[in-house]
Coordinates of C-alpha atoms and ligand atoms in Angstrom, one line a residue:
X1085 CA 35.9 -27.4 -53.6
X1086 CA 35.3 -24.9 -56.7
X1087 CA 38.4 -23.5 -58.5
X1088 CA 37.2 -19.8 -59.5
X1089 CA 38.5 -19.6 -63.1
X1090 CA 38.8 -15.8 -62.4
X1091 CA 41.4 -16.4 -59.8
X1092 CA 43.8 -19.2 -60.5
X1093 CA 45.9 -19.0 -57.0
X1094 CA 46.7 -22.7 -56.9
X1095 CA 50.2 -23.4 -58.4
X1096 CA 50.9 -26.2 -61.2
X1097 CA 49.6 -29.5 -59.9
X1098 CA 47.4 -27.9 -56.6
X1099 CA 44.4 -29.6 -58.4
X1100 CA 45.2 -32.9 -57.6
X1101 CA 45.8 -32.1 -53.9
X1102 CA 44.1 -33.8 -51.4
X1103 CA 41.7 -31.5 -49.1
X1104 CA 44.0 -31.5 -46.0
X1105 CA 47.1 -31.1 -48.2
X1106 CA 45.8 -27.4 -49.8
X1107 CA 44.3 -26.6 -46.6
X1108 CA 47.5 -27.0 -45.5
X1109 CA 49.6 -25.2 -48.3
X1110 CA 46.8 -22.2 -47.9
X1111 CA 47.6 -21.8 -44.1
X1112 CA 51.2 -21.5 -44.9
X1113 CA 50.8 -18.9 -47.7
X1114 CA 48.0 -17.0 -45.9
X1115 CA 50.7 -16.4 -43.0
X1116 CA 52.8 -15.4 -45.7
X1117 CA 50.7 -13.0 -47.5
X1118 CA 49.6 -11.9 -44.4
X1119 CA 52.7 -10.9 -42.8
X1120 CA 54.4 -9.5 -46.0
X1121 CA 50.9 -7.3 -46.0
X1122 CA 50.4 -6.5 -42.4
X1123 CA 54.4 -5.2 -42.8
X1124 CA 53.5 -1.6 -44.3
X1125 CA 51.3 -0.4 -41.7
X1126 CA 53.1 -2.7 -38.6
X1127 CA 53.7 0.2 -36.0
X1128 CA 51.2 2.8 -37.7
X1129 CA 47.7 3.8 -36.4
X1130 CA 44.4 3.2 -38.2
X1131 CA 44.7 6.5 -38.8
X1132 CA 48.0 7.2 -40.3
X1133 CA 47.0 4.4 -42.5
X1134 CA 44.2 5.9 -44.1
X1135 CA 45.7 9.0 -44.5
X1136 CA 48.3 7.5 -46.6
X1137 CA 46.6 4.4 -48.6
X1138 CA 42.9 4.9 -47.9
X1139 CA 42.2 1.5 -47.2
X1140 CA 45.5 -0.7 -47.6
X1141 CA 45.1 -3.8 -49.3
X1142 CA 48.3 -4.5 -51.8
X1143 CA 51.2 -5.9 -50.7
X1144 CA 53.7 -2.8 -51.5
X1145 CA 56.6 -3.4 -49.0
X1146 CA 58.3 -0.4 -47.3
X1147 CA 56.9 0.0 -43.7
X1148 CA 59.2 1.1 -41.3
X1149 CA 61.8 -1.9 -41.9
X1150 CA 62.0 -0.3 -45.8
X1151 CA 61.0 -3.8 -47.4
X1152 CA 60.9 -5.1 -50.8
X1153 CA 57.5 -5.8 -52.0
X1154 CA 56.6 -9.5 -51.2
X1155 CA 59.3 -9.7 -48.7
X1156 CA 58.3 -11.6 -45.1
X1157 CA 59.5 -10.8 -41.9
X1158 CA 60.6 -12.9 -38.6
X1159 CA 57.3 -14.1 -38.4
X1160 CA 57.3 -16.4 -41.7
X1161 CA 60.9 -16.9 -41.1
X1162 CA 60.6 -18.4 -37.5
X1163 CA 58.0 -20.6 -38.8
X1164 CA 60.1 -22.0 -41.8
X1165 CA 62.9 -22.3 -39.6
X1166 CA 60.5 -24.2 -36.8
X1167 CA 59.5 -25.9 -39.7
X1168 CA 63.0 -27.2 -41.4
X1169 CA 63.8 -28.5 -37.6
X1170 CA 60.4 -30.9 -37.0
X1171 CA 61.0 -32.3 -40.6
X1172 CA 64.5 -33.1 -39.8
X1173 CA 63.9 -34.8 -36.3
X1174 CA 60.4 -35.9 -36.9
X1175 CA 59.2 -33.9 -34.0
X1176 CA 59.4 -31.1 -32.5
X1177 CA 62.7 -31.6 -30.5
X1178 CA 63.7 -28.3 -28.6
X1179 CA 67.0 -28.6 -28.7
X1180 CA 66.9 -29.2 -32.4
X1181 CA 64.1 -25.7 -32.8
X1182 CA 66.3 -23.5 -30.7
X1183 CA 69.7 -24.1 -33.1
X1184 CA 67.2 -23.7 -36.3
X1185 CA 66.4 -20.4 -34.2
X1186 CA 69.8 -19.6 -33.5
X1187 CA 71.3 -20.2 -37.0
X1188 CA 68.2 -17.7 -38.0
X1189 CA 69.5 -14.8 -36.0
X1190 CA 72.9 -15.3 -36.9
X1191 CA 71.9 -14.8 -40.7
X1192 CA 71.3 -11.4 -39.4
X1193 CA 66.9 -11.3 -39.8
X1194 CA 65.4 -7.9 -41.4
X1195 CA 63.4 -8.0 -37.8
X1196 CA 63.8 -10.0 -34.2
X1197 CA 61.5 -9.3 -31.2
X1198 CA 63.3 -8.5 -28.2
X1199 CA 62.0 -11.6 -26.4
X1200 CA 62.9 -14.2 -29.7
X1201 CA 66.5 -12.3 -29.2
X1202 CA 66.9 -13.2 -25.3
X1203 CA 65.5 -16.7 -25.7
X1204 CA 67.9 -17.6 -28.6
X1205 CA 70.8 -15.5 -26.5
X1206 CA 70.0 -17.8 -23.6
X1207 CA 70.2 -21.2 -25.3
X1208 CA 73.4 -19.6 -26.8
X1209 CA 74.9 -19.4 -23.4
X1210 CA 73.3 -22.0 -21.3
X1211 CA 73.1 -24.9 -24.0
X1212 CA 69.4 -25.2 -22.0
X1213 CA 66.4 -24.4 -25.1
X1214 CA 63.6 -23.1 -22.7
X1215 CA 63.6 -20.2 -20.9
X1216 CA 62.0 -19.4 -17.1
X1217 CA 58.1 -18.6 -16.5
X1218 CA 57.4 -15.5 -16.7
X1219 CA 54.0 -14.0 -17.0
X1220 CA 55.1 -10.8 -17.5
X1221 CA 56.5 -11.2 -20.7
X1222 CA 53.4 -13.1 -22.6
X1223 CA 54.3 -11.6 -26.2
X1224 CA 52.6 -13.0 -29.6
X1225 CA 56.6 -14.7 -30.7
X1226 CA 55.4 -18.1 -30.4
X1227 CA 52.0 -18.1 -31.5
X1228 CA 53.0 -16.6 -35.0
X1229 CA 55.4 -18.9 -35.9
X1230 CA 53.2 -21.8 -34.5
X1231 CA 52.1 -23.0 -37.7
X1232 CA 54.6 -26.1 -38.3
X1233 CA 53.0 -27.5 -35.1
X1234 CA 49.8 -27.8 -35.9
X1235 CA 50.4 -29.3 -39.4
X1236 CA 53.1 -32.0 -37.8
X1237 CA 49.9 -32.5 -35.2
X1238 CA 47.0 -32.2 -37.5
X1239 CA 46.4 -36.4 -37.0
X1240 CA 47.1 -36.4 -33.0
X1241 CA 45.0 -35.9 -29.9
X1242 CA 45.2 -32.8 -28.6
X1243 CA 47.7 -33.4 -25.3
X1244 CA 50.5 -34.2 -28.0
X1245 CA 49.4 -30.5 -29.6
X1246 CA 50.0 -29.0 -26.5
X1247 CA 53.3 -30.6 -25.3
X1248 CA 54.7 -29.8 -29.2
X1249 CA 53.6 -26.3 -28.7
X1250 CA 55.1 -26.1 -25.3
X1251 CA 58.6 -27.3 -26.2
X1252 CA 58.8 -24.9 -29.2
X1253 CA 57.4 -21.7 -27.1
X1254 CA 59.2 -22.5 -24.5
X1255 CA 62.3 -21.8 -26.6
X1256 CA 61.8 -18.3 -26.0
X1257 CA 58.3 -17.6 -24.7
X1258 CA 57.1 -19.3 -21.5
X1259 CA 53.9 -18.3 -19.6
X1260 CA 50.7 -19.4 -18.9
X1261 CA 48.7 -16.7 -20.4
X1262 CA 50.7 -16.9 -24.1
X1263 CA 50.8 -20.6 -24.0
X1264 CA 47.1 -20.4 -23.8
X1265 CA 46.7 -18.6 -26.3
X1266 CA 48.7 -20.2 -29.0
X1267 CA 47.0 -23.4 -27.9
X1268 CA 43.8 -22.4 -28.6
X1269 CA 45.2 -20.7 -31.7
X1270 CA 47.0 -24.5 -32.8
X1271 CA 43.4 -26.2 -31.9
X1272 CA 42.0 -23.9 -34.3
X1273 CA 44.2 -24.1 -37.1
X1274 CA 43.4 -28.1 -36.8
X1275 CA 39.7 -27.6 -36.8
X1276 CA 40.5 -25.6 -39.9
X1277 CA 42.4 -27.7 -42.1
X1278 CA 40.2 -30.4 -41.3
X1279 CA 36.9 -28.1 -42.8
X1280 CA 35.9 -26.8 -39.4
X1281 CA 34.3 -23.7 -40.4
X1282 CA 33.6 -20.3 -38.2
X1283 CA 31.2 -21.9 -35.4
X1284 CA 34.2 -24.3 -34.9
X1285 CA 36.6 -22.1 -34.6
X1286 CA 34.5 -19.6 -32.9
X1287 CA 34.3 -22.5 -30.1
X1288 CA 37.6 -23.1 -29.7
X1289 CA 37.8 -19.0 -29.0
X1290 CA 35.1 -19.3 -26.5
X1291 CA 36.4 -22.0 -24.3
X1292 CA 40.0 -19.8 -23.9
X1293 CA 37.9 -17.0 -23.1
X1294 CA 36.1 -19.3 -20.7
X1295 CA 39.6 -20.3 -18.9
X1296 CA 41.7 -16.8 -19.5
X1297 CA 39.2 -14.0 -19.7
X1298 CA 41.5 -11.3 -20.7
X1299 CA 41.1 -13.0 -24.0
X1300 CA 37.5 -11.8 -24.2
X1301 CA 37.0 -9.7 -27.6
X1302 CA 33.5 -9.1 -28.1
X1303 CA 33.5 -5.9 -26.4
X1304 CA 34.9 -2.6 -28.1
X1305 CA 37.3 -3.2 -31.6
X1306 CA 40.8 -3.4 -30.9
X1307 CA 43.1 -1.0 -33.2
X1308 CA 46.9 -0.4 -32.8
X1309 CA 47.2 -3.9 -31.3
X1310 CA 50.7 -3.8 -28.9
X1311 CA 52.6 -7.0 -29.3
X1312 CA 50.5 -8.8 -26.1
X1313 CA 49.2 -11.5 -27.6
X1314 CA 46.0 -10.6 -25.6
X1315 CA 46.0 -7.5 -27.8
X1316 CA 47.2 -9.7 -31.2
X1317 CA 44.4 -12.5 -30.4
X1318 CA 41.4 -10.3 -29.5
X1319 CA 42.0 -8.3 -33.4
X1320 CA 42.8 -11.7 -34.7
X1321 CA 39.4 -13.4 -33.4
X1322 CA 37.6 -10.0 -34.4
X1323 CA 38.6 -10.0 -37.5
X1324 CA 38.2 -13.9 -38.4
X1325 CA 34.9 -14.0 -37.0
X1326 CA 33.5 -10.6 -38.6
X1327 CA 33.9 -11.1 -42.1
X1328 CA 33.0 -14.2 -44.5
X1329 CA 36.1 -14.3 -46.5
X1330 CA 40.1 -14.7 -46.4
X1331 CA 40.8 -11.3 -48.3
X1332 CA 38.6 -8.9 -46.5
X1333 CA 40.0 -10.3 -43.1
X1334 CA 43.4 -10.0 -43.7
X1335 CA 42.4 -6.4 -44.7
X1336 CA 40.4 -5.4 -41.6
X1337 CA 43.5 -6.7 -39.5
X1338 CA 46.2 -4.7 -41.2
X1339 CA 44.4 -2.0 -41.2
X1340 CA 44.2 -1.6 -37.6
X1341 CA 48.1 -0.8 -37.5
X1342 CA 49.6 -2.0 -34.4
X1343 CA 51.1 -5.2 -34.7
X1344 CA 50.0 -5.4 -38.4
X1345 CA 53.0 -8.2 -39.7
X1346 CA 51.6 -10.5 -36.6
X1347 CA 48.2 -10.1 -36.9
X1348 CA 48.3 -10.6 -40.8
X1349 CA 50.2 -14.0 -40.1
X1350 CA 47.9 -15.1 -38.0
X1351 CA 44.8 -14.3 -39.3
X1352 CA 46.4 -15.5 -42.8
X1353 CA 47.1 -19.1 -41.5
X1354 CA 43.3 -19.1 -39.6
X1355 CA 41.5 -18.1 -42.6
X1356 CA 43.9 -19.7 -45.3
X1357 CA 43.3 -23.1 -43.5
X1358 CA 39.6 -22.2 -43.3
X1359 CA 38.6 -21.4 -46.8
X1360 CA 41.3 -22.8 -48.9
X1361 CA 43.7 -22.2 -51.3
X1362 CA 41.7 -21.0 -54.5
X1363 CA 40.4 -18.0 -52.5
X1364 CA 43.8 -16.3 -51.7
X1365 CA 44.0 -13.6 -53.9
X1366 CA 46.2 -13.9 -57.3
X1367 CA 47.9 -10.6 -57.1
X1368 CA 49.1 -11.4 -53.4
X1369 CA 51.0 -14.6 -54.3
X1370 CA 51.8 -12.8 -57.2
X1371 CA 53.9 -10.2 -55.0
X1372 CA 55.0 -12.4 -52.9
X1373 CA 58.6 -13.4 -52.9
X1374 CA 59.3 -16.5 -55.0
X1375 CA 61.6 -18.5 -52.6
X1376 CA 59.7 -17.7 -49.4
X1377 CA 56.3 -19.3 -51.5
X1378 CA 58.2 -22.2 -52.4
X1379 CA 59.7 -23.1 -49.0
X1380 CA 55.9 -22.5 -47.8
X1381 CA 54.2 -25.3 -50.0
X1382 CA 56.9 -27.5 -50.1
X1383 CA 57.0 -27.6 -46.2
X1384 CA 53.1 -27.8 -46.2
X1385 CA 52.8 -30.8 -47.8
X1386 CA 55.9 -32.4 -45.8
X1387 CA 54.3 -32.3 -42.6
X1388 CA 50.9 -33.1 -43.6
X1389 CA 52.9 -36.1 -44.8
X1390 CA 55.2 -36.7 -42.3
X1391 CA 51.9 -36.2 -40.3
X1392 CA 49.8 -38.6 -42.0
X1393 CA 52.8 -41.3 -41.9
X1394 CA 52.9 -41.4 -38.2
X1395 CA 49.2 -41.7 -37.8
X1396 CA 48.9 -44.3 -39.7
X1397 CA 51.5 -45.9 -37.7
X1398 CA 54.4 -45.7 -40.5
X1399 CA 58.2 -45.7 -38.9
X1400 CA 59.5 -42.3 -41.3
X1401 CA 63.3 -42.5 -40.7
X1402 CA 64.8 -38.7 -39.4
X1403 CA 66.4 -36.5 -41.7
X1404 CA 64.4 -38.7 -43.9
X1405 CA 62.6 -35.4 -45.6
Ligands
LIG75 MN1 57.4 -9.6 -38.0
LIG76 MN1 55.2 -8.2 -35.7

C-alpha cells in the first residue's frame, strides 16, 4: 500500500503495520470519524443541511446534542465498551458485554437509544444479558457498535461470527431482521480487512437481500434515514457502493441527515477497513478527540492480536490484555 506524502494520516509507527493490523486500526477510526461527522446533521433533512453548510464535510461538532468538535457519540462508545469486555474475557461473553454496557450508561452517555437503555435496564433487573425476540423493534444499536466482533473474529469461520454477534446483540437488540443485517454487515467488514474490495462486499450485500428483501437498496436513494436498520443499511450499502473512495462516502452518508452519527459509523468502519488507513483524511483525525483515537488503535491492534493468537492455536490467558 502507497503512503500519500500529502496526507500523513497514519500515526508514529503505522508504517510498520502489518496489512490486517491498519485495516483494522482504519475500521476503528473510520467509525470514529464517521460518527463524530454524521453527529451535526444526525436528525436534520438533506435539506436543512444544505441550507446551513452547503455540502457538510468537516467535523464541527454541535448537532442537536451541542457537541465539541471531534467528540463521538454512543455509537463509538458502545463499541469501545464491547471492545474493553472481549479483550478482558477473550470472547465475547454476554454477561461480561452487558456490565461493560451498564457501567457505560451509568457514566451518564452524551446519547443512549431508547432500545440500548431498556436492554441495559433489563439486565439491570433480571441479571439475564439478552432480551426477548421482537421483530418489531429491529433498530441499527447493535450493528453500529459491531465492530469489536468482527476484529476478535477476523481468523474464524463464519458460524463463530454469527454466534459472537448474536450474544452481543442480543444484549439489547434481538430479532431476526436486525441480526441479519449486522451479520452481513460483520461478513463484510472481514472481507474488508482482509483486501476484499467493492465486488466482495457488494456480494455479501446481495446474498442478505437475497434472504431479507426489505434490504434491497438499488431502487430510489434513501435520505433522512429513521433509525431501522433497513433504512440505516440501504444508505450505508448506497453510499459504499457509489463512490470509489473513503472521504466522499462518508460525505454522501451524512449528508442525507437522518440517522447521520449511525450511518457515518458504519460506513466509516466499511470503507476504513476497505481502503486503509493512509486515505482517511488528515484534518478528520486531526479533529477528532485525542483519547477516543487512542482507545481506537490501541484496541484495533489487540483484537487483531488476540485474534491472530487464537487462530494459530495460542492459549492467551484472560484479562491477559
Ligand atoms: Mn450516536
Ligand atoms: Mn445515531
Amino acid at each position: 500500500m502507497v503512503l500519500r506524502s500529502d496526507r500523513p494520516a497514519a500515526g508514529a509507527g503505522d508504517r510498520e503495520l502489518g496489512d490486517l493490523q491498519q485495516r483494522a486500526v482504519a475500521a476503528y477510526l473510520g467509525l470514529a470519524v464517521g460518527d463524530a461527522l454524521g453527529a451535526t446533521t444526525e436528525f436534520m433533512t438533506p435539506t436543512e443541511i444544505r441550507h446551513r453548510f452547503g455540502v457538510h464535510r468537516e467535523i464541527v461538532g454541535g448537532g442537536w446534542l451541542r457537541l465539541q468538535p471531534g467528540r463521538v457519540t454512543d455509537d463509538t462508545e458502545m463499541a469501545i465498551a464491547l471492545g474493553r469486555s472481549i479483550l478482558d474475557c477473550g470472547r465475547v461473553e454476554p454477561d461480561a458485554v452487558a456490565g461493560a454496557f451498564s457501567a457505560w450508561m451509568r457514566g451518564k452517555p452524551v446519547d443512549i437509544g431508547n432500545t440500548v437503555r431498556r436492554g441495559i435496564s433489563h439486565f439491570r433487573r433480571t441479571g439475564v444479558a439478552h432480551v426477548a425476540a421482537d421483530d418489531h423493534n429491529a433498530g441499527n444499536g447493535a450493528c453500529m457498535r459491531c465492530l469489536p466482533v468482527a476484529l476478535r473474529h477476523c481468523m474464524d469461520d463464519e458460524r463463530e461470527l454469527v454466534e459472537a454477534s448474536r450474544r452481543q446483540a442480543h444484549v439489547t437488540h434481538n430479532s431476526p431482521s436486525a441480526d441479519a443485517g449486522g451479520e452481513a454487515v460483520l461478513r463484510m467488514l472481514v472481507a474488508a480487512l482482509h483486501g476484499g474490495t467493492h465486488s466482495a462486499l457488494r456480494g455479501h450485500a446481495q446474498r442478505l437481500v437475497a434472504r431479507s428483501p426489505e434490504y434491497g437498496f438499488d431502487r430510489r436513494t434513501v435520505t433522512n434515514p429513521s433509525g431501522w436498520i433497513v433504512d440505516t443499511l440501504q444508505v450505508v450499502f448506497q453510499a459504499l457502493f457509489a463512490h470509489k473512495e473513503f472521504e466522499e462516502t462518508l460525505v454522501d452518508v451524512v449528508n442525507r441527515g437522518g440517522d447521520a452519527d449511525t450511518t457515518g459509523a458504519i460506513a466509516g468502519m466499511l470503507a476504513g477497513a476497505m481502503y486503509g488507513l493512509a486515505v482517511i483524511p488528515t484534518r478528520w483525525l486531526a479533529a477528532l478527540d485525542a483519547d477516543v483515537a487512542a482507545v481506537c488503535r490501541q484496541q484495533a491492534l489487540q483484537l487483531i492480536e488476540l485474534a491472530t493468537c487464537r487462530a494459530g492455536g495460542l492459549v492467551v490467558g484472560a484479562g491477559g490484555y
